[in-house]
Short mmCIF file of C-alpha atoms in Angstrom, two decimals:
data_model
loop_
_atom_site.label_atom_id
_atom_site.label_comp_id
_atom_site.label_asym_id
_atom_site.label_seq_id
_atom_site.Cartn_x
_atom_site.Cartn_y
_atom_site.Cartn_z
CA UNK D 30 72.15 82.71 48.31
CA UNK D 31 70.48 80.40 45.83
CA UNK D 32 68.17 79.71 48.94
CA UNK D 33 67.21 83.44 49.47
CA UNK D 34 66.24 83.71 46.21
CA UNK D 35 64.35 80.47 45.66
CA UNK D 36 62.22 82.14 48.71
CA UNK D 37 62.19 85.46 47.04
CA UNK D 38 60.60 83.84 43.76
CA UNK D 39 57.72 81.93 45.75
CA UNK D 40 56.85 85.05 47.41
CA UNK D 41 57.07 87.23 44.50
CA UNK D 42 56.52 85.34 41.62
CA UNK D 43 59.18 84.60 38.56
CA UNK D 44 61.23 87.42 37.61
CA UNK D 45 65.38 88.61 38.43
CA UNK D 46 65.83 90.12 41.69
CA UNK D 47 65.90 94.39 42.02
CA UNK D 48 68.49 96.02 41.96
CA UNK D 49 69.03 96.09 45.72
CA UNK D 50 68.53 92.52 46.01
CA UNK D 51 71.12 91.63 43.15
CA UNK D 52 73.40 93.66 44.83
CA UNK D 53 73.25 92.31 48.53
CA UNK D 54 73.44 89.18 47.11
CA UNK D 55 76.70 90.38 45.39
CA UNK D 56 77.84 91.47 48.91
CA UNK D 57 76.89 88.18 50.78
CA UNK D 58 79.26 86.53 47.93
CA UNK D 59 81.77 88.55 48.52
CA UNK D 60 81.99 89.23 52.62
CA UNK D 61 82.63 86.12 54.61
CA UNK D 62 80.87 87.19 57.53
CA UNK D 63 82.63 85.28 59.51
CA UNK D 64 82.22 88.05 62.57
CA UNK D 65 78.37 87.75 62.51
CA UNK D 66 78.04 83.72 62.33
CA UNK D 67 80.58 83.94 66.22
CA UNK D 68 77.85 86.42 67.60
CA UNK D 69 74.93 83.87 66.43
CA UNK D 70 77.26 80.91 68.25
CA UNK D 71 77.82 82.86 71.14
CA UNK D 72 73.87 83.75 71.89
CA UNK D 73 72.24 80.93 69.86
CA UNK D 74 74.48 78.37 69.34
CA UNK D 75 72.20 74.99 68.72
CA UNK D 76 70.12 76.98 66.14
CA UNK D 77 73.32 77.80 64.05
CA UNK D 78 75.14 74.80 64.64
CA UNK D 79 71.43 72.69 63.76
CA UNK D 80 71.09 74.65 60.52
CA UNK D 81 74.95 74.76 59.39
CA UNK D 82 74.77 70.90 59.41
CA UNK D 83 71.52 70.06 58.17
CA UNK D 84 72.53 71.97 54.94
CA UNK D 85 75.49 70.93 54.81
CA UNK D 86 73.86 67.75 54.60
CA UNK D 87 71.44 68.56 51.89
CA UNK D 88 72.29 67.40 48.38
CA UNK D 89 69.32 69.16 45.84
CA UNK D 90 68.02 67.38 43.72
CA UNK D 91 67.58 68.07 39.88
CA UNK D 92 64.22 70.04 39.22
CA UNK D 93 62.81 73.96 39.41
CA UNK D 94 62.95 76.33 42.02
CA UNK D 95 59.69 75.27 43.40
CA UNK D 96 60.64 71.95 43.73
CA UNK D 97 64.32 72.00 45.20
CA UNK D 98 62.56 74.52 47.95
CA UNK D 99 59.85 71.84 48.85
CA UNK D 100 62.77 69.02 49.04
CA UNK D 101 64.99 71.10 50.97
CA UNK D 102 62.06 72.15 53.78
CA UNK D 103 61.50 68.38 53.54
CA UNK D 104 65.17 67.60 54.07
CA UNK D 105 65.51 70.55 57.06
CA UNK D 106 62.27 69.65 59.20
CA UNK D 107 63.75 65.93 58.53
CA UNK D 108 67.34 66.47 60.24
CA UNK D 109 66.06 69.02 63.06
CA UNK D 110 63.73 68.08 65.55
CA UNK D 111 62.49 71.96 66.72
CA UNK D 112 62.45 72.42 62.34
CA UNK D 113 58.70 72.69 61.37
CA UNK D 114 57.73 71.52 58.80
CA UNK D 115 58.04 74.24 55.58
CA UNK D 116 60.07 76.69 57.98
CA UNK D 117 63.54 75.25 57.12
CA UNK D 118 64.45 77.78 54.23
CA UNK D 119 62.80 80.62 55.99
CA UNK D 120 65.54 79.45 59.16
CA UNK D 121 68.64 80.00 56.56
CA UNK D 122 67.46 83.06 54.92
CA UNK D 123 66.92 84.12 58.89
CA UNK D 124 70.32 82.72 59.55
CA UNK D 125 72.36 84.60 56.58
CA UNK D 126 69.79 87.90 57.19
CA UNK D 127 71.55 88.16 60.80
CA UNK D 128 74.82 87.25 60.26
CA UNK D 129 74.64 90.52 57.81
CA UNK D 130 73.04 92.23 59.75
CA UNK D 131 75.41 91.84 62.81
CA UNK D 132 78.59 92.10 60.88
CA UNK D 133 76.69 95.72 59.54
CA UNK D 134 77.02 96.69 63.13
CA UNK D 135 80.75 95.47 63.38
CA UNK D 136 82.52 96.96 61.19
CA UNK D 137 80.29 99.81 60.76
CA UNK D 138 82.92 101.69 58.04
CA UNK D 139 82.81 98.71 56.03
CA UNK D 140 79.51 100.33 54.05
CA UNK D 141 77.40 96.71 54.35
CA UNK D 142 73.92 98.40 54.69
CA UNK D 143 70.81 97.49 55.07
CA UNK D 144 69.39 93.82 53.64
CA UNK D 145 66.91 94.52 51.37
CA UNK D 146 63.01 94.11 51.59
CA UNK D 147 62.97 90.94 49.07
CA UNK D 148 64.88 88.69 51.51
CA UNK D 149 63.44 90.14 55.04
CA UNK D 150 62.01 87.64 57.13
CA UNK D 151 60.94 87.21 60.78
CA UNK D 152 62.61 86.39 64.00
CA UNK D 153 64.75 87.48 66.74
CA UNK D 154 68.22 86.52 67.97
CA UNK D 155 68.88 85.99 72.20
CA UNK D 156 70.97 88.22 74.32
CA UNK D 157 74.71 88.08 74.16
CA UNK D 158 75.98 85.91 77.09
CA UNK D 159 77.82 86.96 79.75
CA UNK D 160 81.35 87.68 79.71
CA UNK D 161 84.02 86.09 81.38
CA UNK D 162 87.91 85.82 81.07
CA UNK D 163 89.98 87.22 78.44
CA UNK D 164 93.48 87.20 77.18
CA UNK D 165 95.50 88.49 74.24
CA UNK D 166 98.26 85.79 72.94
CA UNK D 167 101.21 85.82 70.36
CA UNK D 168 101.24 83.07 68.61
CA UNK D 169 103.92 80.92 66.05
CA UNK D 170 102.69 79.83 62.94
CA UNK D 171 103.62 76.34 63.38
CA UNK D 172 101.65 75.67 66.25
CA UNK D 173 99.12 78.72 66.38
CA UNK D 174 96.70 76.02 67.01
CA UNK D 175 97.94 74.24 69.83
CA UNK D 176 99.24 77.61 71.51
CA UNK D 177 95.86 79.01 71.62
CA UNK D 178 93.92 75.37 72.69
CA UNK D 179 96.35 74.97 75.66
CA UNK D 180 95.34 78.92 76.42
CA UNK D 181 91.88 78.24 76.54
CA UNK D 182 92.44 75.17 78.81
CA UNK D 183 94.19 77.51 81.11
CA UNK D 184 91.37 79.75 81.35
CA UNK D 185 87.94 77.77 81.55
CA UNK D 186 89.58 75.47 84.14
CA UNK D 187 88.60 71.56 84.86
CA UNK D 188 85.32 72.82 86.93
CA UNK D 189 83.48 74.82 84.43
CA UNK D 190 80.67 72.94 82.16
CA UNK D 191 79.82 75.16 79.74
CA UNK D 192 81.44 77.72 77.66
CA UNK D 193 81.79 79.73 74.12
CA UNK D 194 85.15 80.65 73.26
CA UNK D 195 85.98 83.67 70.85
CA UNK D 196 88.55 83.87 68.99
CA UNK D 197 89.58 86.61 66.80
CA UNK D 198 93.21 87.61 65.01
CA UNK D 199 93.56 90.70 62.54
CA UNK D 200 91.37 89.00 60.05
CA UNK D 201 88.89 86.30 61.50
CA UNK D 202 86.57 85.42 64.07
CA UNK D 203 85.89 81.85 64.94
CA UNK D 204 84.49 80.34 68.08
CA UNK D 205 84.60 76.92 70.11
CA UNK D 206 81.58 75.34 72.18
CA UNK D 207 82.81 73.53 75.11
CA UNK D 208 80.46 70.96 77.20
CA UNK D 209 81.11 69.13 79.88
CA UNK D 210 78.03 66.34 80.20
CA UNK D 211 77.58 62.97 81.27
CA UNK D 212 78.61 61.16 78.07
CA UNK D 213 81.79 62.92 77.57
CA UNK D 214 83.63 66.19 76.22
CA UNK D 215 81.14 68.12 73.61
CA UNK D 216 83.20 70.29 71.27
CA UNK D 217 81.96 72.32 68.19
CA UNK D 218 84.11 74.97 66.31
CA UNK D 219 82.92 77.69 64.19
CA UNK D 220 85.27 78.48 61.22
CA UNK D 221 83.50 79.64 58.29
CA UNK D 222 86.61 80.52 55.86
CA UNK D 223 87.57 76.97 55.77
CA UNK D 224 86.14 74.35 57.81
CA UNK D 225 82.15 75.20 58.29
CA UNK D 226 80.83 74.95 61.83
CA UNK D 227 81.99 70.98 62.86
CA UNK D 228 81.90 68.85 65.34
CA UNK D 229 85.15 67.38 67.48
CA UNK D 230 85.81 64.50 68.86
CA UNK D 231 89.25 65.79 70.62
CA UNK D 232 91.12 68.80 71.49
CA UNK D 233 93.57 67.94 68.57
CA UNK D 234 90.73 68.71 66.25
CA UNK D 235 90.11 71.45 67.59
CA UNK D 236 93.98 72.47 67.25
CA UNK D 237 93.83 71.35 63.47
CA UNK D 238 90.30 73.74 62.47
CA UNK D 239 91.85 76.61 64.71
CA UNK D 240 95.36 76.44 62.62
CA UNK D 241 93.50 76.89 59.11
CA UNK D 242 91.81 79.88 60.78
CA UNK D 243 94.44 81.47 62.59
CA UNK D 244 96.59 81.12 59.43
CA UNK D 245 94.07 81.76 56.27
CA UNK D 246 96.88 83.13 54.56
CA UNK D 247 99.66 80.53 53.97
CA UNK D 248 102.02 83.18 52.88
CA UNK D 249 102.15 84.48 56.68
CA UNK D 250 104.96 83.29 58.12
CA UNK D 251 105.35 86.08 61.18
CA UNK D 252 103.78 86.05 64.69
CA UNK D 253 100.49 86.54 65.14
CA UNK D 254 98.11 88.60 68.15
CA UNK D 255 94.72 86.36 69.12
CA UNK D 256 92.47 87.67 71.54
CA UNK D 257 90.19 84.71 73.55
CA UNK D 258 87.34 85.39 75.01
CA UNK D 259 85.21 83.47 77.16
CA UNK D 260 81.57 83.57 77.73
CA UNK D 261 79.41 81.54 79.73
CA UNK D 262 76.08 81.25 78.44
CA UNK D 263 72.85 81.04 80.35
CA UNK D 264 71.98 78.15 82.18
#
């Protein structure tokens, strides 16, 4: 959020956001939007996983506004190779913009409405891909994570290169990024309550993120329902 705003203020000047902006901000804060980051995975998923880590990454600097923007499009265009130079913060606000927006069209009774002018910015998100496979689990809470790994194992098969898992319980969406190339097993989950979007270098990782996620509240000690979903994006 501090990033949308530190945009906001070179565009516009010095001065507290509107009252629209202030509130959407409040909103962002508040909704995890964990729905609309799995939807950028599933039809973008190097420009979200690019982004996620190179700010991650990022530690600012003491200064203004002004000058923790410049670093940061320094540090962005640095880290990602298709980055250009000065378009990193424009690629977040972007980022966060869509995730809203998609998570808007969702959960349509949840009243998230529209993002306001102050924080609009260009671009355009790629088709969904296409849908495979799917399958609706139950699921112990000591080995959620294991129970739903060995699932999706079952259903991409040894043959298939490239797939996006979803995953999504009662309360959560999260998503895995299987790849199959010459150097070895490419694995990336998305699970933005807890973990972030990182990298794995085994299917036991994998098992560990998924287990936080399944599980966000600790409390929960009954059986849980998981729907996976797989999708095989475009060659």
């Amino acid at each position: 959020m501090n990033v949308c705003e530190w945009v906001r203020q070179q565009r516009e000047g010095e001065g507290d956001p509107d009252e629209a902006t202030d509130a959407w901000y409040k909103s962002v804060k508040i909704n995890g939007l964990c729905g609309g980051w799995v939807e950028i995975h599933k039809r973008d998923p190097v420009w979200i996983e690019d982004l996620w880590r190179a700010i991650a990454s990022w530690t600012p600097p003491d200064g203004d506004p002004g000058d923790l923007l410049e670093h940061l499009n320094d540090h962005m265009s640095s880290e990602i190779a298709w980055c250009k130079s000065g378009r990193g913060a424009q690629e977040l606000v972007l980022l966060l913009k869509t995730a809203y927006q998609i998570m808007d069209k969702l959960e349509p009774n949840a009243n998230y409405g529209p993002v306001p002018d102050s924080v609009q910015t260009t671009g355009q998100l790629g088709e969904a891909p296409r849908g495979g496979s799917s399958s609706n689990i139950t699921v112990s809470k000591d080995h959620a994570g294991r129970e739903v790994v060995e699932q999706i194992q079952r259903m991409i098969g040894e043959k298939n290169t490239r797939s996006i898992v979803h995953i999504e319980t009662d309360a959560h969406h999260m998503s895995v990024r299987i790849e199959r190339t010459a150097r070895g097993l490419v694995l990336t989950v998305v699970e933005t309550e807890k973990t972030g979007i990182v990298s794995c270098s085994s299917w036991d990782e994998v098992m560990r993120v998924l287990q936080g996620g399944i599980y966000l509240d600790k409390n929960r000690n009954e059986d849980q329902q998981v729907s996976i979903k797989i999708f095989r994006p475009a060659e």
